[in-house]
PDB file of C-alpha atoms in Angstrom:
ATOM      1  CA  MET A 257      66.020 106.861 102.503  1.00  0.00           C
ATOM      2  CA  ILE A 258      67.914 107.871  99.391  1.00  0.00           C
ATOM      3  CA  PRO A 259      66.036 106.175  96.488  1.00  0.00           C
ATOM      4  CA  GLU A 260      69.154 104.677  94.831  1.00  0.00           C
ATOM      5  CA  LEU A 261      69.980 102.862  98.062  1.00  0.00           C
ATOM      6  CA  SER A 262      66.593 101.091  98.048  1.00  0.00           C
ATOM      7  CA  SER A 263      67.451  99.036  94.979  1.00  0.00           C
ATOM      8  CA  PRO A 264      67.449  95.261  95.553  1.00  0.00           C
ATOM      9  CA  SER A 265      70.983  95.151  94.116  1.00  0.00           C
ATOM     10  CA  VAL A 266      72.335  97.389  96.912  1.00  0.00           C
ATOM     11  CA  CYS A 267      73.398  95.587 100.090  1.00  0.00           C
ATOM     12  CA  MET A 268      74.454  97.401 103.279  1.00  0.00           C
ATOM     13  CA  ARG A 269      75.135  96.237 106.785  1.00  0.00           C
ATOM     14  CA  ASP A 270      73.938  99.512 108.330  1.00  0.00           C
ATOM     15  CA  PRO A 271      71.705 101.478 105.919  1.00  0.00           C
ATOM     16  CA  GLN A 272      71.049 104.223 108.462  1.00  0.00           C
ATOM     17  CA  ARG A 273      74.787 104.869 108.886  1.00  0.00           C
ATOM     18  CA  VAL A 274      75.284 104.953 105.112  1.00  0.00           C
ATOM     19  CA  GLU A 275      72.488 107.513 104.783  1.00  0.00           C
ATOM     20  CA  GLU A 276      74.033 109.634 107.578  1.00  0.00           C
ATOM     21  CA  ILE A 277      77.398 109.623 105.784  1.00  0.00           C
ATOM     22  CA  ILE A 278      75.872 110.579 102.435  1.00  0.00           C
ATOM     23  CA  LYS A 279      73.845 113.408 103.986  1.00  0.00           C
ATOM     24  CA  ALA A 280      76.974 114.713 105.752  1.00  0.00           C
ATOM     25  CA  MET A 281      78.840 114.631 102.427  1.00  0.00           C
ATOM     26  CA  GLN A 282      76.012 116.518 100.720  1.00  0.00           C
ATOM     27  CA  LYS A 283      75.995 119.126 103.475  1.00  0.00           C
ATOM     28  CA  ALA A 284      79.783 119.590 103.267  1.00  0.00           C
ATOM     29  CA  GLY A 285      79.588 120.211  99.513  1.00  0.00           C
ATOM     30  CA  THR A 286      81.768 119.217  96.598  1.00  0.00           C
ATOM     31  CA  SER A 287      84.859 121.017  97.850  1.00  0.00           C
ATOM     32  CA  THR A 288      85.410 118.232 100.382  1.00  0.00           C
ATOM     33  CA  ILE A 289      84.968 115.228  98.120  1.00  0.00           C
ATOM     34  CA  GLN A 290      87.153 113.175  95.807  1.00  0.00           C
ATOM     35  CA  VAL A 291      86.331 110.052  93.845  1.00  0.00           C
ATOM     36  CA  ILE A 292      88.670 107.064  93.747  1.00  0.00           C
ATOM     37  CA  SER A 293      88.014 104.520  91.016  1.00  0.00           C
ATOM     38  CA  ASP A 294      89.501 101.414  89.525  1.00  0.00           C
ATOM     39  CA  PHE A 295      89.814 101.400  85.728  1.00  0.00           C
ATOM     40  CA  ASN A 296      89.160  97.900  84.358  1.00  0.00           C
ATOM     41  CA  MET A 297      85.512  96.848  84.614  1.00  0.00           C
ATOM     42  CA  THR A 298      84.703  99.947  86.693  1.00  0.00           C
ATOM     43  CA  LEU A 299      85.176 102.751  84.200  1.00  0.00           C
ATOM     44  CA  THR A 300      85.274 100.288  81.302  1.00  0.00           C
ATOM     45  CA  ARG A 301      82.566  97.941  80.114  1.00  0.00           C
ATOM     46  CA  PHE A 302      82.634  94.258  80.884  1.00  0.00           C
ATOM     47  CA  ALA A 303      80.798  93.414  77.665  1.00  0.00           C
ATOM     48  CA  TYR A 304      79.059  95.038  74.717  1.00  0.00           C
ATOM     49  CA  ASN A 305      76.426  93.376  72.505  1.00  0.00           C
ATOM     50  CA  GLY A 306      77.122  90.066  74.213  1.00  0.00           C
ATOM     51  CA  LYS A 307      80.857  90.206  73.504  1.00  0.00           C
ATOM     52  CA  ARG A 308      83.450  90.510  76.292  1.00  0.00           C
ATOM     53  CA  CYS A 309      85.422  93.771  76.276  1.00  0.00           C
ATOM     54  CA  PRO A 310      89.106  93.371  77.098  1.00  0.00           C
ATOM     55  CA  PRO A 311      90.746  94.830  80.202  1.00  0.00           C
ATOM     56  CA  SER A 312      93.806  96.994  79.560  1.00  0.00           C
ATOM     57  CA  HIS A 313      96.324  94.120  79.713  1.00  0.00           C
ATOM     58  CA  ASN A 314      94.416  92.175  77.092  1.00  0.00           C
ATOM     59  CA  ILE A 315      94.398  95.139  74.711  1.00  0.00           C
ATOM     60  CA  LEU A 316      98.133  94.774  74.401  1.00  0.00           C
ATOM     61  CA  ASN A 317      98.296  90.998  74.844  1.00  0.00           C
ATOM     62  CA  ASN A 318      95.906  90.474  71.919  1.00  0.00           C
ATOM     63  CA  SER A 319      97.428  93.120  69.680  1.00  0.00           C
ATOM     64  CA  ARG A 320      99.541  92.901  66.536  1.00  0.00           C
ATOM     65  CA  LEU A 321     102.438  94.359  68.575  1.00  0.00           C
ATOM     66  CA  ILE A 322     102.991  91.105  70.471  1.00  0.00           C
ATOM     67  CA  SER A 323     104.653  88.078  68.898  1.00  0.00           C
ATOM     68  CA  GLU A 324     102.781  84.775  68.774  1.00  0.00           C
ATOM     69  CA  GLU A 325     105.418  83.269  71.078  1.00  0.00           C
ATOM     70  CA  CYS A 326     104.870  86.019  73.631  1.00  0.00           C
ATOM     71  CA  LYS A 327     101.072  85.591  73.374  1.00  0.00           C
ATOM     72  CA  ALA A 328     101.485  81.878  74.137  1.00  0.00           C
ATOM     73  CA  GLN A 329     103.723  82.614  77.133  1.00  0.00           C
ATOM     74  CA  LEU A 330     101.234  85.199  78.457  1.00  0.00           C
ATOM     75  CA  LYS A 331      98.428  82.665  78.067  1.00  0.00           C
ATOM     76  CA  ASP A 332     100.455  80.098  80.029  1.00  0.00           C
ATOM     77  CA  LEU A 333     100.937  82.674  82.798  1.00  0.00           C
ATOM     78  CA  LEU A 334      97.196  83.383  82.789  1.00  0.00           C
ATOM     79  CA  ASN A 335      96.394  79.688  83.102  1.00  0.00           C
ATOM     80  CA  THR A 336      98.865  79.349  85.970  1.00  0.00           C
ATOM     81  CA  TYR A 337      98.041  82.484  87.932  1.00  0.00           C
ATOM     82  CA  TYR A 338      94.373  83.291  87.239  1.00  0.00           C
ATOM     83  CA  PRO A 339      93.185  80.582  89.658  1.00  0.00           C
ATOM     84  CA  ILE A 340      95.315  82.361  92.270  1.00  0.00           C
ATOM     85  CA  GLU A 341      93.666  85.718  91.473  1.00  0.00           C
ATOM     86  CA  ILE A 342      90.190  84.401  92.235  1.00  0.00           C
ATOM     87  CA  ASP A 343      91.234  82.463  95.360  1.00  0.00           C
ATOM     88  CA  SER A 344      90.907  84.810  98.346  1.00  0.00           C
ATOM     89  CA  LYS A 345      93.229  82.618 100.415  1.00  0.00           C
ATOM     90  CA  ARG A 346      96.198  83.317  98.131  1.00  0.00           C
ATOM     91  CA  THR A 347      98.758  86.036  98.750  1.00  0.00           C
ATOM     92  CA  ALA A 348      99.437  89.347  97.050  1.00  0.00           C
ATOM     93  CA  GLU A 349     103.009  88.169  96.497  1.00  0.00           C
ATOM     94  CA  GLU A 350     101.740  85.503  94.114  1.00  0.00           C
ATOM     95  CA  MET A 351      99.921  88.174  92.098  1.00  0.00           C
ATOM     96  CA  VAL A 352     103.030  90.352  92.009  1.00  0.00           C
ATOM     97  CA  GLU A 353     104.962  87.356  90.691  1.00  0.00           C
ATOM     98  CA  TRP A 354     102.438  87.031  87.817  1.00  0.00           C
ATOM     99  CA  TRP A 355     102.532  90.747  86.957  1.00  0.00           C
ATOM    100  CA  THR A 356     106.326  90.803  87.094  1.00  0.00           C
ATOM    101  CA  LYS A 357     106.663  87.857  84.718  1.00  0.00           C
ATOM    102  CA  ALA A 358     104.036  89.266  82.327  1.00  0.00           C
ATOM    103  CA  HIS A 359     105.560  92.734  82.311  1.00  0.00           C
ATOM    104  CA  THR A 360     109.020  91.270  81.690  1.00  0.00           C
ATOM    105  CA  LEU A 361     107.660  89.473  78.624  1.00  0.00           C
ATOM    106  CA  LEU A 362     106.008  92.682  77.375  1.00  0.00           C
ATOM    107  CA  VAL A 363     109.175  94.733  77.853  1.00  0.00           C
ATOM    108  CA  GLN A 364     111.079  92.149  75.804  1.00  0.00           C
ATOM    109  CA  GLN A 365     108.693  92.901  72.921  1.00  0.00           C
ATOM    110  CA  ARG A 366     110.195  96.418  72.604  1.00  0.00           C
ATOM    111  CA  ILE A 367     106.783  97.935  71.914  1.00  0.00           C
ATOM    112  CA  ARG A 368     106.856 101.379  70.363  1.00  0.00           C
ATOM    113  CA  LYS A 369     104.829 103.810  72.423  1.00  0.00           C
ATOM    114  CA  ASP A 370     103.678 105.704  69.330  1.00  0.00           C
ATOM    115  CA  LEU A 371     101.737 102.592  68.191  1.00  0.00           C
ATOM    116  CA  LEU A 372      99.681 102.219  71.383  1.00  0.00           C
ATOM    117  CA  GLN A 373      96.940 104.673  70.390  1.00  0.00           C
ATOM    118  CA  ASP A 374      96.150 102.688  67.226  1.00  0.00           C
ATOM    119  CA  VAL A 375      96.165  99.379  69.113  1.00  0.00           C
ATOM    120  CA  VAL A 376      93.682 100.754  71.660  1.00  0.00           C
ATOM    121  CA  LYS A 377      91.427 102.074  68.869  1.00  0.00           C
ATOM    122  CA  GLU A 378      91.552  98.685  67.122  1.00  0.00           C
ATOM    123  CA  SER A 379      90.593  96.841  70.315  1.00  0.00           C
ATOM    124  CA  ASP A 380      87.109  96.129  71.631  1.00  0.00           C
ATOM    125  CA  ALA A 381      87.792  98.070  74.839  1.00  0.00           C
ATOM    126  CA  MET A 382      85.072 100.575  75.686  1.00  0.00           C
ATOM    127  CA  LEU A 383      84.392 103.032  78.452  1.00  0.00           C
ATOM    128  CA  ARG A 384      81.038 102.645  80.185  1.00  0.00           C
ATOM    129  CA  GLU A 385      77.892 104.250  78.889  1.00  0.00           C
ATOM    130  CA  LEU A 386      77.526 107.876  80.008  1.00  0.00           C
ATOM    131  CA  TYR A 387      81.220 108.083  80.960  1.00  0.00           C
ATOM    132  CA  GLN A 388      81.436 111.544  79.368  1.00  0.00           C
ATOM    133  CA  LEU A 389      78.558 112.800  81.521  1.00  0.00           C
ATOM    134  CA  PHE A 390      80.341 111.472  84.610  1.00  0.00           C
ATOM    135  CA  PHE A 391      83.689 113.042  83.662  1.00  0.00           C
ATOM    136  CA  ASP A 392      82.028 116.340  82.738  1.00  0.00           C
ATOM    137  CA  HIS A 393      80.164 116.404  86.058  1.00  0.00           C
ATOM    138  CA  MET A 394      83.369 115.782  87.980  1.00  0.00           C
ATOM    139  CA  GLN A 395      85.137 118.590  86.093  1.00  0.00           C
ATOM    140  CA  GLU A 396      82.194 121.004  86.371  1.00  0.00           C
ATOM    141  CA  HIS A 397      82.189 120.625  90.157  1.00  0.00           C
ATOM    142  CA  SER A 398      86.005 120.491  90.473  1.00  0.00           C
ATOM    143  CA  ILE A 399      85.858 117.032  92.028  1.00  0.00           C
ATOM    144  CA  PRO A 400      89.188 115.202  91.758  1.00  0.00           C
ATOM    145  CA  LEU A 401      88.966 111.774  90.139  1.00  0.00           C
ATOM    146  CA  LEU A 402      91.811 109.434  91.099  1.00  0.00           C
ATOM    147  CA  ILE A 403      92.050 106.368  88.885  1.00  0.00           C
ATOM    148  CA  PHE A 404      94.019 103.415  90.200  1.00  0.00           C
ATOM    149  CA  SER A 405      94.712 100.344  88.155  1.00  0.00           C
ATOM    150  CA  ALA A 406      96.906  97.301  87.953  1.00  0.00           C
ATOM    151  CA  GLY A 407      96.676  97.856  84.197  1.00  0.00           C
ATOM    152  CA  LEU A 408      99.363  99.171  81.919  1.00  0.00           C
ATOM    153  CA  GLY A 409      99.639 102.928  82.388  1.00  0.00           C
ATOM    154  CA  ASP A 410     100.627 103.687  78.799  1.00  0.00           C
ATOM    155  CA  VAL A 411      97.624 101.733  77.521  1.00  0.00           C
ATOM    156  CA  LEU A 412      95.265 103.405  80.013  1.00  0.00           C
ATOM    157  CA  GLY A 413      96.436 106.791  78.823  1.00  0.00           C
ATOM    158  CA  GLU A 414      95.218 105.962  75.319  1.00  0.00           C
ATOM    159  CA  CYS A 415      91.747 104.723  76.377  1.00  0.00           C
TER     160      CYS A 415
END
């Protein structure tokens, strides 16, 4: 068994099948692999020194670039739609409705793109520990890394 898969925090329905897949991937080599990752809370930290790190939407929502009125409206949307996000019985359409309303509010703020880098630097957002080692390893072995996110693309580009 691969040692990392023996950790008590790793749960698998069919450990033998997982090991077979990993061994086949190792045998095939890096030219046949790609990594697909989410951004928020996957590549970024959830918390640092006991303080919650913001996901990409909150970087902008909590910034000086957003009016207090807009912040209040975004908070109202969060209070309305967050319970939907964590309820597995709800539909994707309801989530799209939330994102659409939030993005409409943000567009109305007429945010200057050239200010995003400073807002990201001023935020408490952080990439995970050893992220540079991970990125360097991917580049060294020419492994494509595809990052998908429901976050704001312009903000992600500055992280």
